[in-house]
Coordinates of C-alpha atoms in Angstrom, one line a residue:
X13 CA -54.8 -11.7 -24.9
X14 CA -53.4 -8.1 -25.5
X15 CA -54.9 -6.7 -22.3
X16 CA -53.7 -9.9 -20.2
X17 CA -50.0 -8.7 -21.9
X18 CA -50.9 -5.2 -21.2
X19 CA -52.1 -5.4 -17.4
X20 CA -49.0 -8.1 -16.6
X21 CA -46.2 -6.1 -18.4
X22 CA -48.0 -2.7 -16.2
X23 CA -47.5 -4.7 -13.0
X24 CA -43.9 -5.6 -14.0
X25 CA -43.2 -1.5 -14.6
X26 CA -44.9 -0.9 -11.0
X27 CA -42.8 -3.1 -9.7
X28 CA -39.6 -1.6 -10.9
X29 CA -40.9 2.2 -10.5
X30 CA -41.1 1.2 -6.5
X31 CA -37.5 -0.8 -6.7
X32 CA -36.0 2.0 -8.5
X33 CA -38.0 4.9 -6.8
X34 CA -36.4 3.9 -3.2
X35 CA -32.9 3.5 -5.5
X36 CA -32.7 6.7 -6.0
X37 CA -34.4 8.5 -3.4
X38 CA -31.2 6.0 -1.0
X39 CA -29.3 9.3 -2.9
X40 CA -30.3 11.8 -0.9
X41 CA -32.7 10.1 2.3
X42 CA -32.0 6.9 4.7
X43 CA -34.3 4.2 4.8
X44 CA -36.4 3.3 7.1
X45 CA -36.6 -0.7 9.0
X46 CA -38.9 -3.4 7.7
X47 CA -39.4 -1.5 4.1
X48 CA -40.8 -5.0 2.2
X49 CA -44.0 -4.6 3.4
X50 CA -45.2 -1.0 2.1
X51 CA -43.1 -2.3 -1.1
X52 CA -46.2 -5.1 -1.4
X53 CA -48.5 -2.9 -0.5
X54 CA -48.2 -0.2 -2.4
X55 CA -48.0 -2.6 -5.2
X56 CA -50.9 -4.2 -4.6
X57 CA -52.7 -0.3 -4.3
X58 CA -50.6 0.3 -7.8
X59 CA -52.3 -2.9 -9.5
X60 CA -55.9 -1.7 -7.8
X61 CA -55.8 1.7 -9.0
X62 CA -55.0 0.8 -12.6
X63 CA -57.9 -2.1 -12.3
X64 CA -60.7 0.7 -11.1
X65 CA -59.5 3.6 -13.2
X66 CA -58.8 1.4 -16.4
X67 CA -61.3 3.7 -18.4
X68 CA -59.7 7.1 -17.2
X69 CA -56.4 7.9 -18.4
X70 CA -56.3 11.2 -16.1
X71 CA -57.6 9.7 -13.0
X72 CA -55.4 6.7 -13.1
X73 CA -52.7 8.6 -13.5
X74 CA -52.5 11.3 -11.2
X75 CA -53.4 8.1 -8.9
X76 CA -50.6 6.5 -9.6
X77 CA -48.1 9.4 -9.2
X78 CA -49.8 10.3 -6.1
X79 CA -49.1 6.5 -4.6
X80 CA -45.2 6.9 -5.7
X81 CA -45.0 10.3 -3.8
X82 CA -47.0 8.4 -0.9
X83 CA -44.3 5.7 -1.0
X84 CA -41.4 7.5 -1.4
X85 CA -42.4 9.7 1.9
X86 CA -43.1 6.7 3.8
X87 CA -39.9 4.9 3.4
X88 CA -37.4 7.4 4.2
X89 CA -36.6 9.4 7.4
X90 CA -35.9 13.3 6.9
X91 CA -38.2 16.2 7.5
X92 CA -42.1 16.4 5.9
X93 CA -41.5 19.1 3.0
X94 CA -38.0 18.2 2.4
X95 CA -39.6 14.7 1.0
X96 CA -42.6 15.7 -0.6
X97 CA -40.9 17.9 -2.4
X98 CA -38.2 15.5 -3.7
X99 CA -40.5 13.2 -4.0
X100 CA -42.7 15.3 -6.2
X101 CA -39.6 16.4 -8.3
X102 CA -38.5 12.8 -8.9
X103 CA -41.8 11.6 -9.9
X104 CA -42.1 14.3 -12.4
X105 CA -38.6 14.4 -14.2
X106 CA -39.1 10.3 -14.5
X107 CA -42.4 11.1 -16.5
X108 CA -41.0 13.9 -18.4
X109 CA -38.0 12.0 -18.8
X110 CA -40.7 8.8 -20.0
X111 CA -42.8 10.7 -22.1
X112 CA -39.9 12.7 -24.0
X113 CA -37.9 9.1 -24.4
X114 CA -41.1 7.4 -25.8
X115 CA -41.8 10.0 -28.1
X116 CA -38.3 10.3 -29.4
X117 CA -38.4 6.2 -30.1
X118 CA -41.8 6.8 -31.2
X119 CA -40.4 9.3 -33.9
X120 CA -37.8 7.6 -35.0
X121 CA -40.2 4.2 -35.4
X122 CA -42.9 6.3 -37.8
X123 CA -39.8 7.7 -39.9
X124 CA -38.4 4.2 -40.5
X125 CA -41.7 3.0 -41.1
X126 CA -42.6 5.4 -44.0
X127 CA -39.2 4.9 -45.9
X128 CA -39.1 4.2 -49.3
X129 CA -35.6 2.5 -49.3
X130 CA -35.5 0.2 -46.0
X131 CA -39.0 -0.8 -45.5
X132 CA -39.3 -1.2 -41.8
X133 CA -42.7 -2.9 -39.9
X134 CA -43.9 -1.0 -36.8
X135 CA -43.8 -3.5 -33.8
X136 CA -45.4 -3.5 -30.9
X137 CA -45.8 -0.7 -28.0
X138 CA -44.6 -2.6 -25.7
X139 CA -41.1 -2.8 -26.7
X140 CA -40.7 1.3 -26.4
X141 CA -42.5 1.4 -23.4
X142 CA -39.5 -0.9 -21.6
X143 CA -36.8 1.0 -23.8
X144 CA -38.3 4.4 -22.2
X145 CA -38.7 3.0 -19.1
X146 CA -34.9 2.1 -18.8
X147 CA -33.6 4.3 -20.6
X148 CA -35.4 7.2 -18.6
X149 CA -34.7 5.3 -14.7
X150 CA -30.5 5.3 -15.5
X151 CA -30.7 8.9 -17.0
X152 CA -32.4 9.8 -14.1
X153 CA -29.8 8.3 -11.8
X154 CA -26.6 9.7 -13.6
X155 CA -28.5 12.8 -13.3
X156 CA -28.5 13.0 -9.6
X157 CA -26.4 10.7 -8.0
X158 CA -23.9 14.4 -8.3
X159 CA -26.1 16.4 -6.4
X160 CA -25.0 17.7 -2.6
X161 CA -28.8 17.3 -1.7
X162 CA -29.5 15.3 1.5
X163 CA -31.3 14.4 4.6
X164 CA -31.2 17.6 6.5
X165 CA -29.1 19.5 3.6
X166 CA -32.2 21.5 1.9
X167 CA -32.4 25.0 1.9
X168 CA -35.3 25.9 5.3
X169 CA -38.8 25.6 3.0
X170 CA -37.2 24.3 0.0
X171 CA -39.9 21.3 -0.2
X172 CA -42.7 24.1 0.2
X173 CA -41.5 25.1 -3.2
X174 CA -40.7 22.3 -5.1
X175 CA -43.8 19.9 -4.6
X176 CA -46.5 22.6 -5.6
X177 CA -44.7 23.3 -8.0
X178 CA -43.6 19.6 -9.5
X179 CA -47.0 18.6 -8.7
X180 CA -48.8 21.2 -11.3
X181 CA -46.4 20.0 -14.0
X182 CA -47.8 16.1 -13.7
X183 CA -51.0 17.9 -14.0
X184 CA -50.0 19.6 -17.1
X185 CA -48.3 16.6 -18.7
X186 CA -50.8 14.0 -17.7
X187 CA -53.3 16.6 -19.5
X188 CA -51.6 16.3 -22.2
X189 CA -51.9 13.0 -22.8
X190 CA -55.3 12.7 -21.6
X191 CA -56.1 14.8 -24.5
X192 CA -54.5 12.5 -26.9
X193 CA -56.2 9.2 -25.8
X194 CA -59.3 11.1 -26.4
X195 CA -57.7 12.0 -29.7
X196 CA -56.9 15.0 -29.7
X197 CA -53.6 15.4 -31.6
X198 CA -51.6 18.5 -33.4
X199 CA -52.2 18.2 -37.4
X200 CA -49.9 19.3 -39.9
X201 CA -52.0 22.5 -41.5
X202 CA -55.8 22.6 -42.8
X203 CA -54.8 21.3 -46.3
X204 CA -54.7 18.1 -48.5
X205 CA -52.3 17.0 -45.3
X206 CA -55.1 17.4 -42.7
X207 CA -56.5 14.0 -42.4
X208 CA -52.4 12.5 -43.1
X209 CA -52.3 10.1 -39.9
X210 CA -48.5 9.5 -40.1
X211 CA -48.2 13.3 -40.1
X212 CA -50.6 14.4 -37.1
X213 CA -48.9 11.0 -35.4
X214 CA -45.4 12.9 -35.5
X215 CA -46.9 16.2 -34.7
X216 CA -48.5 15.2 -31.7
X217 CA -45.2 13.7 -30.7
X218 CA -43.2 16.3 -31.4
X219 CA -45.8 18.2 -29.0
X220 CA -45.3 15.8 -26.1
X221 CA -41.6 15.9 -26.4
X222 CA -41.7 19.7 -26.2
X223 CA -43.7 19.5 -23.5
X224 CA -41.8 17.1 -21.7
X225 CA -38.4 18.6 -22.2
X226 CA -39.7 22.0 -20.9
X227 CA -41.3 20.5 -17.6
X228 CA -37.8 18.7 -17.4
X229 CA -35.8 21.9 -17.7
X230 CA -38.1 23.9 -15.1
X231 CA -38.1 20.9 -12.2
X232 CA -34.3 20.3 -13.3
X233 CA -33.4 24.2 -12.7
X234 CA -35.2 24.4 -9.6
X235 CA -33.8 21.6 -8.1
X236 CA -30.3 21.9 -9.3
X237 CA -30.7 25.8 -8.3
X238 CA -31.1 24.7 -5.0
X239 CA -28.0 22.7 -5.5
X240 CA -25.9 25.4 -6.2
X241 CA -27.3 27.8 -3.7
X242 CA -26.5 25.4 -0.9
X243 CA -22.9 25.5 -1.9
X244 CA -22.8 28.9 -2.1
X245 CA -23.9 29.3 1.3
X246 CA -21.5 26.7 2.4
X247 CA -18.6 28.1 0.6
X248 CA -19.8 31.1 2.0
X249 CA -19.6 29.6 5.6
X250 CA -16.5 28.6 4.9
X251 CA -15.0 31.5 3.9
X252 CA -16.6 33.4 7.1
X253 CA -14.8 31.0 9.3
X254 CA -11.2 31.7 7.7
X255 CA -11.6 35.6 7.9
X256 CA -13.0 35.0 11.6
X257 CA -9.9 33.2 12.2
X258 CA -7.4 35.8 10.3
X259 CA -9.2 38.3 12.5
X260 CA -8.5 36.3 15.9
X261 CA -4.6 35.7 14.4
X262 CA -4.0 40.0 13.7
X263 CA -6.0 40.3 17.2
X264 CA -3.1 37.2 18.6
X265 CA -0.3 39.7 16.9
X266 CA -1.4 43.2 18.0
X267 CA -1.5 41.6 21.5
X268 CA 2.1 40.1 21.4
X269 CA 3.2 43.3 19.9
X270 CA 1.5 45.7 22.8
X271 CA 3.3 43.4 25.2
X272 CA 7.1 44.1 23.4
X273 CA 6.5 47.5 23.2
X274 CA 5.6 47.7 26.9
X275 CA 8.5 44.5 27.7
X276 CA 11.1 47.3 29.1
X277 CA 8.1 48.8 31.6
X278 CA 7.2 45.2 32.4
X279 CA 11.1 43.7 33.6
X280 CA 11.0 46.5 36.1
X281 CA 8.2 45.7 37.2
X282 CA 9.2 42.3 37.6
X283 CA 12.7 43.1 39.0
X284 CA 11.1 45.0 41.6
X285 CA 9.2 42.0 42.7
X286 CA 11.8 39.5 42.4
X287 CA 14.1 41.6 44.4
X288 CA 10.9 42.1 47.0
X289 CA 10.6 38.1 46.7
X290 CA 7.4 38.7 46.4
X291 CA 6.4 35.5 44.3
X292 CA 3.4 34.5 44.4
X293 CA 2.9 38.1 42.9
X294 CA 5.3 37.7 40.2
X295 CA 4.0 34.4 39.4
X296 CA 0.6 35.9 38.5
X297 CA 2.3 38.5 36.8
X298 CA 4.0 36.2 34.7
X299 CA 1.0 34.4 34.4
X300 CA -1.0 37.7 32.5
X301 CA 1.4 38.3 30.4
X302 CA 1.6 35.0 28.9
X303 CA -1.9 35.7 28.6
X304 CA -2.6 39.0 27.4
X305 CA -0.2 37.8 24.5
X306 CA -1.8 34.7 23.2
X307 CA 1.5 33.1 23.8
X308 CA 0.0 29.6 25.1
X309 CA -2.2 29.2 21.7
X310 CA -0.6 28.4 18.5
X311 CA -2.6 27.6 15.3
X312 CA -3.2 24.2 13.9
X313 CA -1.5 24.0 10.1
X314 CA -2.8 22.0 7.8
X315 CA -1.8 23.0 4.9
X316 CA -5.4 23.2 3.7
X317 CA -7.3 26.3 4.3
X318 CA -10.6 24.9 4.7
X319 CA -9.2 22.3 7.2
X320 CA -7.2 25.1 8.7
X321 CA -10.3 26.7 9.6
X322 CA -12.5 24.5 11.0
X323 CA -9.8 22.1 13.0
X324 CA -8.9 25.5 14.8
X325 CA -12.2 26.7 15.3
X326 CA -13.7 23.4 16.8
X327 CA -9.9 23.4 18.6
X328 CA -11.0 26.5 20.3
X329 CA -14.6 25.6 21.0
X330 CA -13.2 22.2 22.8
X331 CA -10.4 24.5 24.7
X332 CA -13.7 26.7 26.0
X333 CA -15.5 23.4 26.9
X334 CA -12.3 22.6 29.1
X335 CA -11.3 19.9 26.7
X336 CA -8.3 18.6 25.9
X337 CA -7.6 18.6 22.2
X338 CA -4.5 17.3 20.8
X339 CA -4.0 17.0 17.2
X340 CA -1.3 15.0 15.0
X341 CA -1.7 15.7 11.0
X342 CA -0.3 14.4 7.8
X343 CA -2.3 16.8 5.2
X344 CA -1.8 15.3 1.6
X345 CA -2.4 18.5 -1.1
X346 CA -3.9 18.1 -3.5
X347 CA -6.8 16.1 -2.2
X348 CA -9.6 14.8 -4.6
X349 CA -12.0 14.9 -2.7
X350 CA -13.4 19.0 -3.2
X351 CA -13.8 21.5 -0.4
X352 CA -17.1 21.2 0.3
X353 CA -17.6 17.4 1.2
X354 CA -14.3 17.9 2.9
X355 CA -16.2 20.8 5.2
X356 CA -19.0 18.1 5.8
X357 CA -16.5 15.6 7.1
X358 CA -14.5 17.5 9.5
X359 CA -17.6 19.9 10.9
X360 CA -19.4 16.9 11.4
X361 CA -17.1 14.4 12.7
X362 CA -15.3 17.1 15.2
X363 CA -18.8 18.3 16.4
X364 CA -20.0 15.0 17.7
X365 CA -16.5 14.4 19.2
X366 CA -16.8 17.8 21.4
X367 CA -20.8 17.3 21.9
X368 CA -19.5 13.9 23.4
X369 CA -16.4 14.8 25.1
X370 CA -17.6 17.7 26.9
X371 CA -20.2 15.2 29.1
X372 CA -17.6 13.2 30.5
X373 CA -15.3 13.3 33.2
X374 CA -11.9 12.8 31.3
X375 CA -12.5 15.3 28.8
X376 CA -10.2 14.7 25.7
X377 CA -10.1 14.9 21.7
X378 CA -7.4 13.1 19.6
X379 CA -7.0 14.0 15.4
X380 CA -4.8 12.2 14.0
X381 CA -4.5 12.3 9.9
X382 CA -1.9 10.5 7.6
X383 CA -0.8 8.8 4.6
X384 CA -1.7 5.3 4.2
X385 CA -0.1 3.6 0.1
X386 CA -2.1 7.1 -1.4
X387 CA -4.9 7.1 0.8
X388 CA -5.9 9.5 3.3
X389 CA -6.3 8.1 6.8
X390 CA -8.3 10.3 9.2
X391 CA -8.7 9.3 12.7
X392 CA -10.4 11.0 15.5
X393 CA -10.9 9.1 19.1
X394 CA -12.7 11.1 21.9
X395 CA -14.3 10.6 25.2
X396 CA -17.7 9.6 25.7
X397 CA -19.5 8.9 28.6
X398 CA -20.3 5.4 29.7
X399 CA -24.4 4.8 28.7
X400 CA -23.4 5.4 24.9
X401 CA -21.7 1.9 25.0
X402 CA -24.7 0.4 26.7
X403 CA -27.1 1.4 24.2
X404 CA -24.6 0.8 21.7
X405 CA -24.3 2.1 18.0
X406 CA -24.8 0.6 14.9
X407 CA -25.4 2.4 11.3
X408 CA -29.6 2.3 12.3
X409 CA -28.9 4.8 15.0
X410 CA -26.3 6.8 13.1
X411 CA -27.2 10.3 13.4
X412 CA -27.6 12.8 10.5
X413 CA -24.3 14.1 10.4
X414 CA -22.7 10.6 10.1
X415 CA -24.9 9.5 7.9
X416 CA -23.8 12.4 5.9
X417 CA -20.2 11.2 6.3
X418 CA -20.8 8.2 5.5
X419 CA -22.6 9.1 2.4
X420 CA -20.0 11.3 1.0
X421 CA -17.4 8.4 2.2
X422 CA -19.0 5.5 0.0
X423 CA -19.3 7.9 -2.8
X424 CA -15.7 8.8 -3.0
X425 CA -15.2 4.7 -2.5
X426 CA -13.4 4.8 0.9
X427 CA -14.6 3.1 3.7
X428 CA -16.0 4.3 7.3
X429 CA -15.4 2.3 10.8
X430 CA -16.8 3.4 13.7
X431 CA -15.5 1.6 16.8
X432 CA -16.7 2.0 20.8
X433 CA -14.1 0.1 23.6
X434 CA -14.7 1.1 27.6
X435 CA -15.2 5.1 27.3
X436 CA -13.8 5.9 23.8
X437 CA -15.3 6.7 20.5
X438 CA -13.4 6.3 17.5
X439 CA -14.3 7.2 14.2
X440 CA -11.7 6.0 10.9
X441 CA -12.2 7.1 7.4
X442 CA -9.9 6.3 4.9
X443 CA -10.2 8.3 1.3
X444 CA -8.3 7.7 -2.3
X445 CA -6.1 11.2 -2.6
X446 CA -4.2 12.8 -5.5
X447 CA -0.8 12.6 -4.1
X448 CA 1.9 14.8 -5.0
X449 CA 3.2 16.5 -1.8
X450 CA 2.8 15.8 1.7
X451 CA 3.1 17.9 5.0
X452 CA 3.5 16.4 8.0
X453 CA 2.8 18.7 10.9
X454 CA 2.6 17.5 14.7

């Protein structure tokens, strides 16, 4: 009867490890269509492999972690490495996570056990296994649902790194307690305590934990490494744009101020055409020096750097692309929402507007940002040529940009439309803000 309990209560964890595996890897990949079906199969190969390996700890296990990778790569879109890796990195922190969890309760169940003042019966296994289990799958969740990992985010080769790497840890842990099913456990010294069960019991718990929480801490630092390192490039980015830009704006002033030191040189030149009525040739005069001065570009203010930036830099690239870009902006400062996911928005969002404008015949780009009962309305319409409305587009054929959007929308708990009428694109986000100030520019 205890095996039947066993084998059904392992079928029940499969089950959730496979619901909770595609939970958390929604964090960082999209699905793929029609999903239900490798659910019940992989299942089923779940179930199989713990019938034919029932008598082999090690095999069954690395099996079994081997199937949830498996799973995990064949339900989500995003590059090869980039999944294996994160695959391999989830797998493992949710065992280590397991394993440390279920020897903590494990502890704490001996030492109740062996009091002398609250006498306290040791229950079943199967209790701590299902505390562990759920303990270890919401830890896990709260521990990356922060990250800025995500489909197409990864540092180039990251995966390479993490799934070797993640995969020779299961190896180590799943040694581990290969050696203890065939009893071999940690005892207390080679005294009168050698042959104490309760004490080689907490020993070889306390060894498993160790383990576990140093495996934790190695996949946890590479990954979160990663993390960090891909702000710091971004930040980086970010900060290469604005200098770019202060570099164009001295270049706009030494410009304007070469044409007022040479303006007394110039009106004679253009009196002596005006009084030759020469006017096509003052009219292309005119024409360079409104030119050579910069005096038909004026920059886009935000009042937020970072949007500063990028809105004039994509302004610029549309302008080149013989685009018409017109902008009207109600900035809120502060926003809650950080820099970073605010660079993910606007780059993305503004790049698929000019990829798409610059095909069409009417070329044109409309931003248009304000302040909706504290929320932060941002509205971008563009042009788009006519065969995007007949193929249509719904969240399934969403690129990788806007699914990043979108991501970094529903996290902040706004909402995302995406609307196509005749020849125009529009895009509306709407974002919770801290409001204190507002600037309305136009």
């Amino acid at each position: 009867m205890e095996k039947e309990m066993l084998f059904f209560l392992s079928i029940i964890i499969h089950m959730v490890q496979l619901i909770c595996l595609g939970w958390l890897g929604s964090i960082f990949f999209r699905k793929r269509e029609r999903t239900a079906g490798k659910f019940i199969l992989f299942l089923c190969l779940l179930t199989l492999a713990q019938i034919w390996t029932a008598d082999n700890y090690l095999i069954y296990s690395i099996a079994q972690q081997m199937l949830l990778i498996l799973f995990f790569y064949m339900i989500f879109c995003g590059n090869h490495w980039e999944k294996l890796g994160l695959s391999a990195i989830l797998a493992a922190v949710w065992e280590f996570t397991w394993n440390g969890i279920n020897s903590i309760l494990s502890i704490c169940e001996i030492i109740l056990s062996n009091n002398k003042f609250f006498p306290f019966e040791r229950g079943s296994g199967y209790v701590i296994s299902i505390l562990s289990f759920s303990i270890s799958t919401v830890f896990i969740y709260m521990l990356f649902y922060k990250t800025k990992l995500s489909e197409g985010n990864f540092l180039p080769e990251g995966g390479k790194i993490l799934f070797p790497i993640a995969s020779l840890l299961l190896l180590l842990i799943n040694l581990c307690n290969f050696g203890i099913t065939r009893g071999v456990a940690m005892v207390s010294d080679n005294g009168a305590d050698y042959w104490n069960i309760t004490h080689n019991e907490l020993f070889t718990h306390m060894e498993v934990l160790t383990v576990s929480a140093l495996c934790t801490v190695i996949c946890l630092s590479l990954l979160f490494g990663m993390d960090r390192l891909i702000k710091y490039i971004t930040v980086d980015n970010l900060r290469k744009i604005e200098i770019s830009r202060y570099k164009e704006m001295l270049e706009q002033y030494r410009k304007q101020s070469d044409v007022r030191h040479d303006l007394k040189n110039h009106l004679i030149s253009l009196s002596s055409l005006a009084e030759q009525e020469e006017w096509d040739k003052l009219k292309k005069y005119l024409q360079k020096i409104y030119h050579e001065a910069n005096m038909d570009r004026s920059d886009i203010e935000t009042g937020n750097s970072i949007v500063n930036a990028i809105i004039n830099t994509k302004r610029q690239s549309a302008v080149q692309n013989d685009i018409t870009f017109d902008c009207n902006i109600n900035i809120p400062k502060p926003l809650r929402i950080d820099d970073y996911d605010l660079c993910i928005i606007w780059g993305n969002i503004l790049d698929n507007a000019i990829n798409a404008a610059g095909v069409t015949k009417y070329k044109y780009i409309f931003v248009q940002t304000e302040i909706i009962k504290k929320n932060l309305l941002i509205n971008v319409k563009n042009s788009i040529a006519p065969d995007i409305l007949q193929n249509g587009l719904d969240r399934q054929n969403w690129g990788t940009g806007l699914k990043n959007v979108n991501r970094i929308v529903q996290r902040e708990n706004g909402i995302m439309d995406i609307e196509i009428n005749d020849t125009v694109f529009e895009i509306s986000i709407l974002l919770p803000i801290v409001q204190e100030s507002a600037y309305d520019i136009n």
